[in-house]
Amino acid sequence: MTRVRGLLFGGDYNPEQWPEEVWAEDVRLMAEAGVNMATVAVFSWSRLEPRPGVYDWGWLDRVLDLLHEYGIAADLATATATPPPWLVREHPEVMPVDAAGTRLEFGSRQGYCPSSPVFKQHAVRLARAVAERYKDHPALAMWHISNEYADHTLECFCPESARHFRSWLEKRYGSVDALNQAWGTSCWGQHYTNLDQVEPPRKAPGPVNPSQLVDWRRFCSDALLELFGAEKSVLREITPDIPVTTNFMSILHGLDYWKWAAEEDVVSDDAYPDPADPESHVAVALSYDLMRSLKRKPWLLLESAPSAVSWREVNVPKPPGMMRLHSLQALAHGSDGVMFFQWRQAHYGPEKFHSAMLPHGGTSTRGWQDTLRLGRDLRNLAEIAGTSTKADVALILDWDSWWGLEAPESMPSNRLRLKELLLAWYAPLHARGINVDLARPDEDLSGYRVVIAPNLYMCTAESLRTVTGQLVVGPFSGVVDPNDHVHPGGAPGPLKTMLGIEVDEFWPLPDGVTQETTAGIAHTWAEWIRPIDAEVVATYQGGELDGLPAITRKGDAYYVSCLLDDPTAILSIEGLDLPDGVEATRRENYLFLLNHATTPKKVILPTPGRDLLTQQDLEGEIEIAPRDAIVLKESSDTPVYP
């Protein structure tokens, strides 16, 4: 991943927020805690380039020298996450415009139009200057481009964005006739005679063309990726051996992370599970599995919170043990380190109440003791760095299909949300200790025993064709093609032969209404389906769908036409009998057992081994304390757990 050995540990360091006499104390305490990497200069553009083309490197030189002196590597940012005031005032057109036509003002972060050539020119110039300055600095271990793309600025509706959108459409379709066909513009009199007539989907009198909306989502993801790619090209030219990353934001609707990850050397993620939600560890485990799946190799948790965040309506702190447990969970799901936002807690600004590795109260605080303990744990776990994870189950996630499914209007129901559909299948698998990959519908899926597509609203003839194991397809799948046009003959479209059914009619359920089936209680969604050559596995009971098929099977391919609380009973894969709140996952022969509950839990170990956290040999039945963990290096080379 980087030239740093073992697991990475550290966080965002913002020395420009502090007097220089504090820096030496910071780095000394970092070394005491076992920190071996710091993310530096993320929001430093205005300090590095206070005037156009005039650079002030002195302070950053001294920071990097100090870090290196103490053996701490730098994840060095290109500092382009927020433009400086002089750029905005000289070129106000770099600021984004919202869908109602209002140009946003300077004073927060990520204040830029992704399509602005002026912003891009200045960002690339700064990236080049930073790279030239620090290409040979011994602290440099990784490049960090921008920060959390699409967090505040996913889209812009200004004239420059419109021009960029039209250029993107021309490359995609080649002609206005092809665009008219793809967008179905004969509906509602939207036929274009020239591409110059096309605008972004700004606020309109009524529902906007859904095909246009899907293309707009594709474009917005690609526009930001172009911006990332422009900086990456400069870094690759000047420092070809230094890995490049930009921090993702878990399972984010706005960006196609399959495409983005292909352009990164290291996948990194920012994760902030809510301490007030006792089930938050399940959703974050799903997002971690996505990060690992994006390149099928270890990734890096680049930001997390030691305790409370500062941006929820109520910012609950993490109780004792939770910061450590959440960190170990990231390692369990493939991260090769644990990084935090941030190192020293800020005294001012929007994040002054966001927790840090070194809290306001300094080294006398509980938070600092948690930092020290985690540093010791990570040193004990150093040998897991680089190890891989094998999964027999794949969950299908496709951004095009997601964007089509969640178009804001014109759907049978707006209650189908892909994250919730993924989690409905993932949660019971997670509870049974079954490792899960996420995958694209068009990739090679032949290595998985079970492939689950909770929803594949948009699909092609190539979707799911490489599945050789058990296949499960959820409701409202195979509905439209990549242009958001309904497949001839209706759902499930290209999946009809594979599944052996036809969907006669969608039957969304109103809020609060449920539908009984022989496989459990359905909610939110049901369908009137007809088997062609599939057998009926479960039926609806009562109501308008009484006696009709709810779940069907053709060979090893299942179709589940409704939403069930636990739909995994039909899977032919064995899991574990784990106590509630205990998570089990593995990396090669390292078994992680994490107790997220507030009470002790007993678990029977499948094989004896040594707990790397305590250096104790364990076997048989063990007890895990509340919010505690065991990382078992198994004695056997043949893992027993799934």
mmCIF file of C-alpha atoms in Angstrom, residues 246-599:
data_model
loop_
_atom_site.group_PDB
_atom_site.id
_atom_site.type_symbol
_atom_site.label_atom_id
_atom_site.label_comp_id
_atom_site.label_asym_id
_atom_site.label_seq_id
_atom_site.Cartn_x
_atom_site.Cartn_y
_atom_site.Cartn_z
ATOM 1 C CA THR A 246 -8.752 10.207 -2.614
ATOM 2 C CA ASN A 247 -11.058 9.464 0.277
ATOM 3 C CA PHE A 248 -14.426 7.889 -0.532
ATOM 4 C CA MET A 249 -17.558 8.315 1.566
ATOM 5 C CA SER A 250 -18.810 4.775 2.128
ATOM 6 C CA ILE A 251 -21.712 3.785 -0.142
ATOM 7 C CA LEU A 252 -22.276 7.147 -1.801
ATOM 8 C CA HIS A 253 -25.116 7.584 -4.272
ATOM 9 C CA GLY A 254 -23.464 10.325 -6.309
ATOM 10 C CA LEU A 255 -20.245 8.688 -7.540
ATOM 11 C CA ASP A 256 -19.734 5.394 -9.363
ATOM 12 C CA TYR A 257 -16.993 4.023 -7.137
ATOM 13 C CA TRP A 258 -16.321 1.088 -9.491
ATOM 14 C CA LYS A 259 -15.061 3.601 -12.064
ATOM 15 C CA TRP A 260 -13.322 5.748 -9.476
ATOM 16 C CA ALA A 261 -11.486 2.878 -7.784
ATOM 17 C CA ALA A 262 -10.022 1.826 -11.122
ATOM 18 C CA GLU A 263 -8.189 5.183 -11.178
ATOM 19 C CA GLU A 264 -6.843 4.948 -7.615
ATOM 20 C CA ASP A 265 -3.773 3.127 -6.370
ATOM 21 C CA VAL A 266 -5.219 2.804 -2.874
ATOM 22 C CA VAL A 267 -8.936 2.750 -2.046
ATOM 23 C CA SER A 268 -9.556 4.822 1.070
ATOM 24 C CA ASP A 269 -12.768 5.574 2.913
ATOM 25 C CA ASP A 270 -14.241 7.895 5.517
ATOM 26 C CA ALA A 271 -16.688 6.221 7.915
ATOM 27 C CA TYR A 272 -18.689 7.724 10.761
ATOM 28 C CA PRO A 273 -21.118 5.184 12.277
ATOM 29 C CA ASP A 274 -23.564 6.750 14.711
ATOM 30 C CA PRO A 275 -22.819 5.752 18.337
ATOM 31 C CA ALA A 276 -26.502 6.312 19.145
ATOM 32 C CA ASP A 277 -27.574 3.591 16.700
ATOM 33 C CA PRO A 278 -27.000 0.097 18.151
ATOM 34 C CA GLU A 279 -27.148 -1.387 14.626
ATOM 35 C CA SER A 280 -24.801 1.075 12.936
ATOM 36 C CA HIS A 281 -21.974 -1.458 12.903
ATOM 37 C CA VAL A 282 -23.929 -3.566 10.392
ATOM 38 C CA ALA A 283 -24.306 -0.798 7.818
ATOM 39 C CA VAL A 284 -20.684 0.262 8.196
ATOM 40 C CA ALA A 285 -19.552 -3.360 7.759
ATOM 41 C CA LEU A 286 -21.396 -3.373 4.426
ATOM 42 C CA SER A 287 -19.603 -0.212 3.321
ATOM 43 C CA TYR A 288 -16.240 -1.629 4.418
ATOM 44 C CA ASP A 289 -16.886 -4.748 2.359
ATOM 45 C CA LEU A 290 -17.539 -2.489 -0.618
ATOM 46 C CA MET A 291 -14.188 -0.761 -0.094
ATOM 47 C CA ARG A 292 -12.396 -4.105 0.000
ATOM 48 C CA SER A 293 -14.318 -5.305 -3.055
ATOM 49 C CA LEU A 294 -13.552 -2.280 -5.226
ATOM 50 C CA LYS A 295 -10.046 -3.548 -5.966
ATOM 51 C CA ARG A 296 -10.264 -6.966 -4.278
ATOM 52 C CA LYS A 297 -7.394 -6.103 -1.967
ATOM 53 C CA PRO A 298 -6.734 -4.244 1.304
ATOM 54 C CA TRP A 299 -7.913 -0.649 1.564
ATOM 55 C CA LEU A 300 -7.449 2.133 4.136
ATOM 56 C CA LEU A 301 -9.834 3.738 6.606
ATOM 57 C CA LEU A 302 -8.588 7.289 6.105
ATOM 58 C CA GLU A 303 -11.071 9.115 8.333
ATOM 59 C CA SER A 304 -13.128 8.087 11.330
ATOM 60 C CA ALA A 305 -14.165 9.748 14.568
ATOM 61 C CA PRO A 306 -12.447 8.965 17.870
ATOM 62 C CA SER A 307 -15.685 9.935 19.627
ATOM 63 C CA ALA A 308 -18.426 12.455 18.734
ATOM 64 C CA VAL A 309 -18.803 14.156 15.367
ATOM 65 C CA SER A 310 -20.023 17.729 14.924
ATOM 66 C CA TRP A 311 -22.592 17.546 12.127
ATOM 67 C CA ARG A 312 -25.544 15.472 13.381
ATOM 68 C CA GLU A 313 -28.501 17.106 15.120
ATOM 69 C CA VAL A 314 -27.383 15.328 18.300
ATOM 70 C CA ASN A 315 -23.707 14.362 18.414
ATOM 71 C CA VAL A 316 -23.431 11.464 20.830
ATOM 72 C CA PRO A 317 -19.902 10.534 21.967
ATOM 73 C CA LYS A 318 -18.565 7.017 21.689
ATOM 74 C CA PRO A 319 -18.743 5.229 25.042
ATOM 75 C CA PRO A 320 -15.664 3.500 26.450
ATOM 76 C CA GLY A 321 -14.395 0.757 24.162
ATOM 77 C CA MET A 322 -16.329 1.790 21.065
ATOM 78 C CA MET A 323 -13.557 3.764 19.356
ATOM 79 C CA ARG A 324 -11.280 0.732 19.632
ATOM 80 C CA LEU A 325 -14.010 -1.698 18.581
ATOM 81 C CA HIS A 326 -14.966 0.361 15.513
ATOM 82 C CA SER A 327 -11.299 0.552 14.536
ATOM 83 C CA LEU A 328 -10.829 -3.193 14.843
ATOM 84 C CA GLN A 329 -13.970 -3.702 12.749
ATOM 85 C CA ALA A 330 -12.391 -1.795 9.864
ATOM 86 C CA LEU A 331 -9.323 -4.038 10.082
ATOM 87 C CA ALA A 332 -11.576 -7.101 10.165
ATOM 88 C CA HIS A 333 -13.105 -6.061 6.851
ATOM 89 C CA GLY A 334 -9.815 -5.510 5.076
ATOM 90 C CA SER A 335 -8.435 -2.106 6.047
ATOM 91 C CA ASP A 336 -4.674 -1.959 6.454
ATOM 92 C CA GLY A 337 -4.856 0.854 8.960
ATOM 93 C CA VAL A 338 -6.965 3.197 11.054
ATOM 94 C CA MET A 339 -6.824 6.950 10.524
ATOM 95 C CA PHE A 340 -8.924 9.644 12.157
ATOM 96 C CA PHE A 341 -10.244 13.106 11.662
ATOM 97 C CA GLN A 342 -8.370 14.646 13.266
ATOM 98 C CA TRP A 343 -5.140 14.643 15.296
ATOM 99 C CA ARG A 344 -5.613 17.703 17.547
ATOM 100 C CA GLN A 345 -9.128 18.933 18.302
ATOM 101 C CA ALA A 346 -9.790 22.327 16.720
ATOM 102 C CA HIS A 347 -10.358 25.437 18.825
ATOM 103 C CA TYR A 348 -12.463 27.199 16.196
ATOM 104 C CA GLY A 349 -14.435 26.629 13.013
ATOM 105 C CA PRO A 350 -17.357 24.341 12.123
ATOM 106 C CA GLU A 351 -15.561 21.264 13.500
ATOM 107 C CA LYS A 352 -14.412 22.595 16.869
ATOM 108 C CA PHE A 353 -16.658 20.096 18.657
ATOM 109 C CA HIS A 354 -15.637 17.184 16.439
ATOM 110 C CA SER A 355 -13.591 14.736 18.511
ATOM 111 C CA ALA A 356 -9.886 14.153 17.894
ATOM 112 C CA MET A 357 -7.088 11.804 18.854
ATOM 113 C CA LEU A 358 -5.778 14.556 21.127
ATOM 114 C CA PRO A 359 -8.854 16.209 22.698
ATOM 115 C CA HIS A 360 -9.235 19.770 23.964
ATOM 116 C CA GLY A 361 -8.366 18.539 27.452
ATOM 117 C CA GLY A 362 -5.014 17.153 26.319
ATOM 118 C CA THR A 363 -3.269 14.081 27.674
ATOM 119 C CA SER A 364 -5.344 13.830 30.857
ATOM 120 C CA THR A 365 -8.478 12.819 28.938
ATOM 121 C CA ARG A 366 -10.165 9.482 28.312
ATOM 122 C CA GLY A 367 -9.825 10.161 24.609
ATOM 123 C CA TRP A 368 -6.038 10.347 24.800
ATOM 124 C CA GLN A 369 -5.891 7.072 26.741
ATOM 125 C CA ASP A 370 -8.040 5.491 24.000
ATOM 126 C CA THR A 371 -5.556 6.757 21.406
ATOM 127 C CA LEU A 372 -2.619 5.243 23.286
ATOM 128 C CA ARG A 373 -4.378 1.907 23.704
ATOM 129 C CA LEU A 374 -5.318 1.671 20.042
ATOM 130 C CA GLY A 375 -1.753 2.437 19.022
ATOM 131 C CA ARG A 376 -0.545 -0.499 21.129
ATOM 132 C CA ASP A 377 -3.203 -2.766 19.628
ATOM 133 C CA LEU A 378 -2.240 -1.879 16.078
ATOM 134 C CA ARG A 379 1.397 -2.664 16.764
ATOM 135 C CA ASN A 380 0.323 -6.085 18.073
ATOM 136 C CA LEU A 381 -1.729 -6.645 14.903
ATOM 137 C CA ALA A 382 0.933 -5.494 12.438
ATOM 138 C CA GLU A 383 1.275 -8.929 10.848
ATOM 139 C CA ILE A 384 -2.253 -8.858 9.375
ATOM 140 C CA ALA A 385 -1.280 -6.039 6.976
ATOM 141 C CA GLY A 386 -1.631 -7.165 3.381
ATOM 142 C CA THR A 387 -3.721 -10.248 4.142
ATOM 143 C CA SER A 388 -6.740 -10.943 1.965
ATOM 144 C CA THR A 389 -10.376 -11.903 2.477
ATOM 145 C CA LYS A 390 -12.211 -14.705 0.681
ATOM 146 C CA ALA A 391 -15.962 -14.480 0.217
ATOM 147 C CA ASP A 392 -18.332 -17.091 -1.194
ATOM 148 C CA VAL A 393 -21.256 -14.657 -1.427
ATOM 149 C CA ALA A 394 -21.529 -11.602 -3.685
ATOM 150 C CA LEU A 395 -24.039 -8.762 -3.457
ATOM 151 C CA ILE A 396 -24.652 -6.931 -6.727
ATOM 152 C CA LEU A 397 -24.260 -3.153 -6.719
ATOM 153 C CA ASP A 398 -24.557 -1.177 -9.955
ATOM 154 C CA TRP A 399 -24.584 2.626 -9.903
ATOM 155 C CA ASP A 400 -26.452 3.052 -13.202
ATOM 156 C CA SER A 401 -29.235 0.848 -11.893
ATOM 157 C CA TRP A 402 -29.216 2.701 -8.557
ATOM 158 C CA TRP A 403 -29.529 6.071 -10.270
ATOM 159 C CA GLY A 404 -32.440 4.790 -12.365
ATOM 160 C CA LEU A 405 -34.184 3.215 -9.396
ATOM 161 C CA GLU A 406 -34.068 6.358 -7.315
ATOM 162 C CA ALA A 407 -35.115 8.866 -9.936
ATOM 163 C CA PRO A 408 -37.184 11.328 -7.927
ATOM 164 C CA GLU A 409 -40.510 10.827 -9.694
ATOM 165 C CA SER A 410 -42.456 8.657 -12.132
ATOM 166 C CA MET A 411 -41.913 5.329 -10.359
ATOM 167 C CA PRO A 412 -44.512 2.839 -9.058
ATOM 168 C CA SER A 413 -43.186 3.608 -5.571
ATOM 169 C CA ASN A 414 -40.512 5.911 -4.210
ATOM 170 C CA ARG A 415 -40.014 3.632 -1.203
ATOM 171 C CA LEU A 416 -37.489 1.319 -2.870
ATOM 172 C CA ARG A 417 -34.092 2.561 -1.695
ATOM 173 C CA LEU A 418 -31.064 0.558 -2.765
ATOM 174 C CA LYS A 419 -29.057 0.912 0.437
ATOM 175 C CA GLU A 420 -31.982 -0.486 2.398
ATOM 176 C CA LEU A 421 -32.408 -3.334 -0.091
ATOM 177 C CA LEU A 422 -28.711 -4.230 0.141
ATOM 178 C CA LEU A 423 -28.812 -4.091 3.918
ATOM 179 C CA ALA A 424 -31.902 -6.325 4.104
ATOM 180 C CA TRP A 425 -29.868 -9.140 2.530
ATOM 181 C CA TYR A 426 -26.535 -8.242 4.102
ATOM 182 C CA ALA A 427 -27.655 -7.993 7.741
ATOM 183 C CA PRO A 428 -28.678 -11.655 8.211
ATOM 184 C CA LEU A 429 -25.545 -12.825 6.406
ATOM 185 C CA HIS A 430 -23.436 -10.582 8.627
ATOM 186 C CA ALA A 431 -25.202 -11.958 11.715
ATOM 187 C CA ARG A 432 -24.119 -15.476 10.699
ATOM 188 C CA GLY A 433 -20.469 -14.592 10.098
ATOM 189 C CA ILE A 434 -20.589 -15.032 6.323
ATOM 190 C CA ASN A 435 -18.025 -12.999 4.385
ATOM 191 C CA VAL A 436 -19.563 -10.989 1.542
ATOM 192 C CA ASP A 437 -18.101 -9.239 -1.493
ATOM 193 C CA LEU A 438 -19.878 -6.598 -3.505
ATOM 194 C CA ALA A 439 -19.718 -6.983 -7.272
ATOM 195 C CA ARG A 440 -20.835 -5.531 -10.588
ATOM 196 C CA PRO A 441 -23.508 -7.394 -12.565
ATOM 197 C CA ASP A 442 -21.310 -7.638 -15.669
ATOM 198 C CA GLU A 443 -18.100 -8.946 -14.058
ATOM 199 C CA ASP A 444 -16.971 -12.567 -13.758
ATOM 200 C CA LEU A 445 -19.133 -14.004 -10.967
ATOM 201 C CA SER A 446 -18.222 -17.645 -11.482
ATOM 202 C CA GLY A 447 -16.128 -17.817 -8.314
ATOM 203 C CA TYR A 448 -19.044 -17.270 -5.944
ATOM 204 C CA ARG A 449 -21.254 -19.964 -4.447
ATOM 205 C CA VAL A 450 -24.105 -17.475 -4.090
ATOM 206 C CA VAL A 451 -24.810 -14.264 -6.014
ATOM 207 C CA ILE A 452 -27.554 -11.960 -4.741
ATOM 208 C CA ALA A 453 -28.995 -9.046 -6.706
ATOM 209 C CA PRO A 454 -31.306 -7.353 -4.166
ATOM 210 C CA ASN A 455 -32.424 -5.110 -7.001
ATOM 211 C CA LEU A 456 -31.260 -4.748 -10.594
ATOM 212 C CA TYR A 457 -33.786 -2.282 -11.976
ATOM 213 C CA MET A 458 -31.565 -1.539 -14.966
ATOM 214 C CA CYS A 459 -29.896 -4.456 -16.721
ATOM 215 C CA THR A 460 -28.629 -5.749 -20.055
ATOM 216 C CA ALA A 461 -28.296 -9.140 -21.713
ATOM 217 C CA GLU A 462 -24.820 -9.403 -20.120
ATOM 218 C CA SER A 463 -26.020 -8.931 -16.557
ATOM 219 C CA LEU A 464 -25.469 -11.930 -14.258
ATOM 220 C CA ARG A 465 -24.578 -14.217 -17.202
ATOM 221 C CA THR A 466 -21.401 -15.534 -15.549
ATOM 222 C CA VAL A 467 -23.111 -16.834 -12.401
ATOM 223 C CA THR A 468 -22.378 -20.540 -11.890
ATOM 224 C CA GLY A 469 -23.610 -20.938 -8.307
ATOM 225 C CA GLN A 470 -26.903 -20.076 -6.696
ATOM 226 C CA LEU A 471 -28.509 -16.863 -7.965
ATOM 227 C CA VAL A 472 -31.115 -14.818 -6.135
ATOM 228 C CA VAL A 473 -32.770 -11.825 -7.800
ATOM 229 C CA GLY A 474 -34.894 -9.396 -5.829
ATOM 230 C CA PRO A 475 -38.015 -7.500 -6.915
ATOM 231 C CA PHE A 476 -38.333 -4.761 -9.534
ATOM 232 C CA SER A 477 -35.363 -6.186 -11.452
ATOM 233 C CA GLY A 478 -34.826 -6.432 -15.199
ATOM 234 C CA VAL A 479 -37.249 -3.567 -15.711
ATOM 235 C CA VAL A 480 -35.380 -1.152 -18.004
ATOM 236 C CA ASP A 481 -32.360 -0.941 -20.306
ATOM 237 C CA PRO A 482 -29.419 1.486 -19.817
ATOM 238 C CA ASN A 483 -31.496 4.288 -21.387
ATOM 239 C CA ASP A 484 -34.215 3.746 -18.762
ATOM 240 C CA HIS A 485 -36.580 2.301 -21.403
ATOM 241 C CA VAL A 486 -38.802 -0.586 -20.327
ATOM 242 C CA HIS A 487 -37.632 -3.881 -21.824
ATOM 243 C CA PRO A 488 -39.959 -5.290 -24.530
ATOM 244 C CA GLY A 489 -42.384 -7.686 -22.884
ATOM 245 C CA GLY A 490 -41.809 -6.103 -19.475
ATOM 246 C CA ALA A 491 -39.889 -7.336 -16.444
ATOM 247 C CA PRO A 492 -37.684 -9.200 -15.837
ATOM 248 C CA GLY A 493 -36.482 -8.390 -19.375
ATOM 249 C CA PRO A 494 -33.179 -10.124 -20.247
ATOM 250 C CA LEU A 495 -33.456 -12.159 -17.023
ATOM 251 C CA LYS A 496 -36.725 -13.818 -18.094
ATOM 252 C CA THR A 497 -35.186 -17.006 -19.483
ATOM 253 C CA MET A 498 -32.800 -17.308 -16.566
ATOM 254 C CA LEU A 499 -35.546 -16.887 -13.946
ATOM 255 C CA GLY A 500 -38.419 -18.550 -15.775
ATOM 256 C CA ILE A 501 -41.052 -15.981 -14.796
ATOM 257 C CA GLU A 502 -42.918 -12.946 -16.093
ATOM 258 C CA VAL A 503 -44.056 -9.976 -14.033
ATOM 259 C CA ASP A 504 -47.689 -9.227 -14.792
ATOM 260 C CA GLU A 505 -48.013 -6.173 -12.583
ATOM 261 C CA PHE A 506 -46.073 -4.343 -9.884
ATOM 262 C CA TRP A 507 -47.945 -4.219 -6.582
ATOM 263 C CA PRO A 508 -46.340 -1.650 -4.260
ATOM 264 C CA LEU A 509 -47.657 -1.682 -0.705
ATOM 265 C CA PRO A 510 -48.704 1.585 0.959
ATOM 266 C CA ASP A 511 -46.905 2.703 4.100
ATOM 267 C CA GLY A 512 -47.885 0.554 7.058
ATOM 268 C CA VAL A 513 -49.519 -2.141 4.912
ATOM 269 C CA THR A 514 -48.061 -5.660 4.931
ATOM 270 C CA GLN A 515 -48.730 -8.780 2.876
ATOM 271 C CA GLU A 516 -48.481 -12.279 4.272
ATOM 272 C CA THR A 517 -46.532 -14.942 2.388
ATOM 273 C CA THR A 518 -45.634 -18.522 3.250
ATOM 274 C CA ALA A 519 -42.038 -17.298 3.609
ATOM 275 C CA GLY A 520 -42.803 -14.441 6.031
ATOM 276 C CA ILE A 521 -44.384 -10.999 6.099
ATOM 277 C CA ALA A 522 -43.781 -8.772 3.078
ATOM 278 C CA HIS A 523 -43.680 -4.994 3.281
ATOM 279 C CA THR A 524 -43.203 -2.054 0.900
ATOM 280 C CA TRP A 525 -43.387 -4.064 -2.312
ATOM 281 C CA ALA A 526 -45.021 -7.102 -3.933
ATOM 282 C CA GLU A 527 -45.634 -8.285 -7.488
ATOM 283 C CA TRP A 528 -48.156 -10.274 -9.486
ATOM 284 C CA ILE A 529 -45.909 -12.764 -11.262
ATOM 285 C CA ARG A 530 -46.520 -15.732 -13.573
ATOM 286 C CA PRO A 531 -44.195 -18.755 -13.714
ATOM 287 C CA ILE A 532 -43.158 -19.834 -17.218
ATOM 288 C CA ASP A 533 -40.990 -22.821 -16.355
ATOM 289 C CA ALA A 534 -40.126 -22.012 -12.735
ATOM 290 C CA GLU A 535 -41.460 -23.821 -9.678
ATOM 291 C CA VAL A 536 -43.235 -21.974 -6.883
ATOM 292 C CA VAL A 537 -41.300 -21.833 -3.610
ATOM 293 C CA ALA A 538 -43.599 -19.521 -1.629
ATOM 294 C CA THR A 539 -46.989 -17.915 -2.211
ATOM 295 C CA TYR A 540 -48.851 -14.849 -1.071
ATOM 296 C CA GLN A 541 -51.564 -15.432 1.514
ATOM 297 C CA GLY A 542 -54.664 -13.287 1.740
ATOM 298 C CA GLY A 543 -55.408 -10.004 0.052
ATOM 299 C CA GLU A 544 -55.535 -9.390 -3.680
ATOM 300 C CA LEU A 545 -52.484 -11.589 -4.351
ATOM 301 C CA ASP A 546 -53.774 -14.588 -2.401
ATOM 302 C CA GLY A 547 -52.375 -17.847 -3.779
ATOM 303 C CA LEU A 548 -50.099 -16.210 -6.331
ATOM 304 C CA PRO A 549 -46.322 -16.949 -6.376
ATOM 305 C CA ALA A 550 -44.140 -14.815 -4.122
ATOM 306 C CA ILE A 551 -40.856 -16.697 -4.595
ATOM 307 C CA THR A 552 -39.983 -18.941 -7.544
ATOM 308 C CA ARG A 553 -37.084 -21.151 -8.526
ATOM 309 C CA LYS A 554 -35.682 -22.327 -11.840
ATOM 310 C CA GLY A 555 -32.717 -24.579 -11.224
ATOM 311 C CA ASP A 556 -30.418 -22.583 -8.949
ATOM 312 C CA ALA A 557 -31.977 -19.217 -9.872
ATOM 313 C CA TYR A 558 -34.524 -17.725 -7.463
ATOM 314 C CA TYR A 559 -36.780 -14.748 -7.905
ATOM 315 C CA VAL A 560 -38.074 -13.003 -4.769
ATOM 316 C CA SER A 561 -40.918 -10.694 -5.782
ATOM 317 C CA CYS A 562 -41.371 -8.944 -2.438
ATOM 318 C CA LEU A 563 -39.437 -7.418 0.434
ATOM 319 C CA LEU A 564 -39.051 -9.670 3.467
ATOM 320 C CA ASP A 565 -37.414 -8.918 6.809
ATOM 321 C CA ASP A 566 -35.103 -11.937 6.411
ATOM 322 C CA PRO A 567 -35.009 -13.208 2.840
ATOM 323 C CA THR A 568 -31.907 -15.387 3.293
ATOM 324 C CA ALA A 569 -33.673 -18.616 4.314
ATOM 325 C CA ILE A 570 -33.590 -19.827 0.692
ATOM 326 C CA LEU A 571 -29.784 -19.643 0.490
ATOM 327 C CA SER A 572 -27.858 -22.891 0.377
ATOM 328 C CA ILE A 573 -24.902 -21.688 2.455
ATOM 329 C CA GLU A 574 -24.238 -22.409 6.094
ATOM 330 C CA GLY A 575 -23.344 -19.724 8.572
ATOM 331 C CA LEU A 576 -22.552 -19.582 12.264
ATOM 332 C CA ASP A 577 -24.679 -19.595 15.359
ATOM 333 C CA LEU A 578 -23.440 -16.334 16.839
ATOM 334 C CA PRO A 579 -24.872 -14.489 19.847
ATOM 335 C CA ASP A 580 -26.721 -11.262 19.098
ATOM 336 C CA GLY A 581 -24.294 -8.410 18.692
ATOM 337 C CA VAL A 582 -21.244 -10.564 17.944
ATOM 338 C CA GLU A 583 -19.600 -10.118 14.562
ATOM 339 C CA ALA A 584 -17.283 -12.729 13.065
ATOM 340 C CA THR A 585 -15.186 -12.199 9.972
ATOM 341 C CA ARG A 586 -11.785 -13.266 8.787
ATOM 342 C CA ARG A 587 -8.710 -12.301 6.840
ATOM 343 C CA GLU A 588 -6.914 -15.486 5.794
ATOM 344 C CA ASN A 589 -6.194 -17.358 9.047
ATOM 345 C CA TYR A 590 -6.992 -14.384 11.297
ATOM 346 C CA LEU A 591 -10.448 -14.629 12.851
ATOM 347 C CA PHE A 592 -11.959 -11.397 14.206
ATOM 348 C CA LEU A 593 -14.649 -11.747 16.870
ATOM 349 C CA LEU A 594 -16.189 -8.397 17.801
ATOM 350 C CA ASN A 595 -18.748 -7.959 20.560
ATOM 351 C CA HIS A 596 -20.837 -4.881 19.770
ATOM 352 C CA ALA A 597 -23.217 -5.614 22.659
ATOM 353 C CA THR A 598 -23.165 -4.055 26.122
ATOM 354 C CA THR A 599 -23.120 -7.465 27.831
#
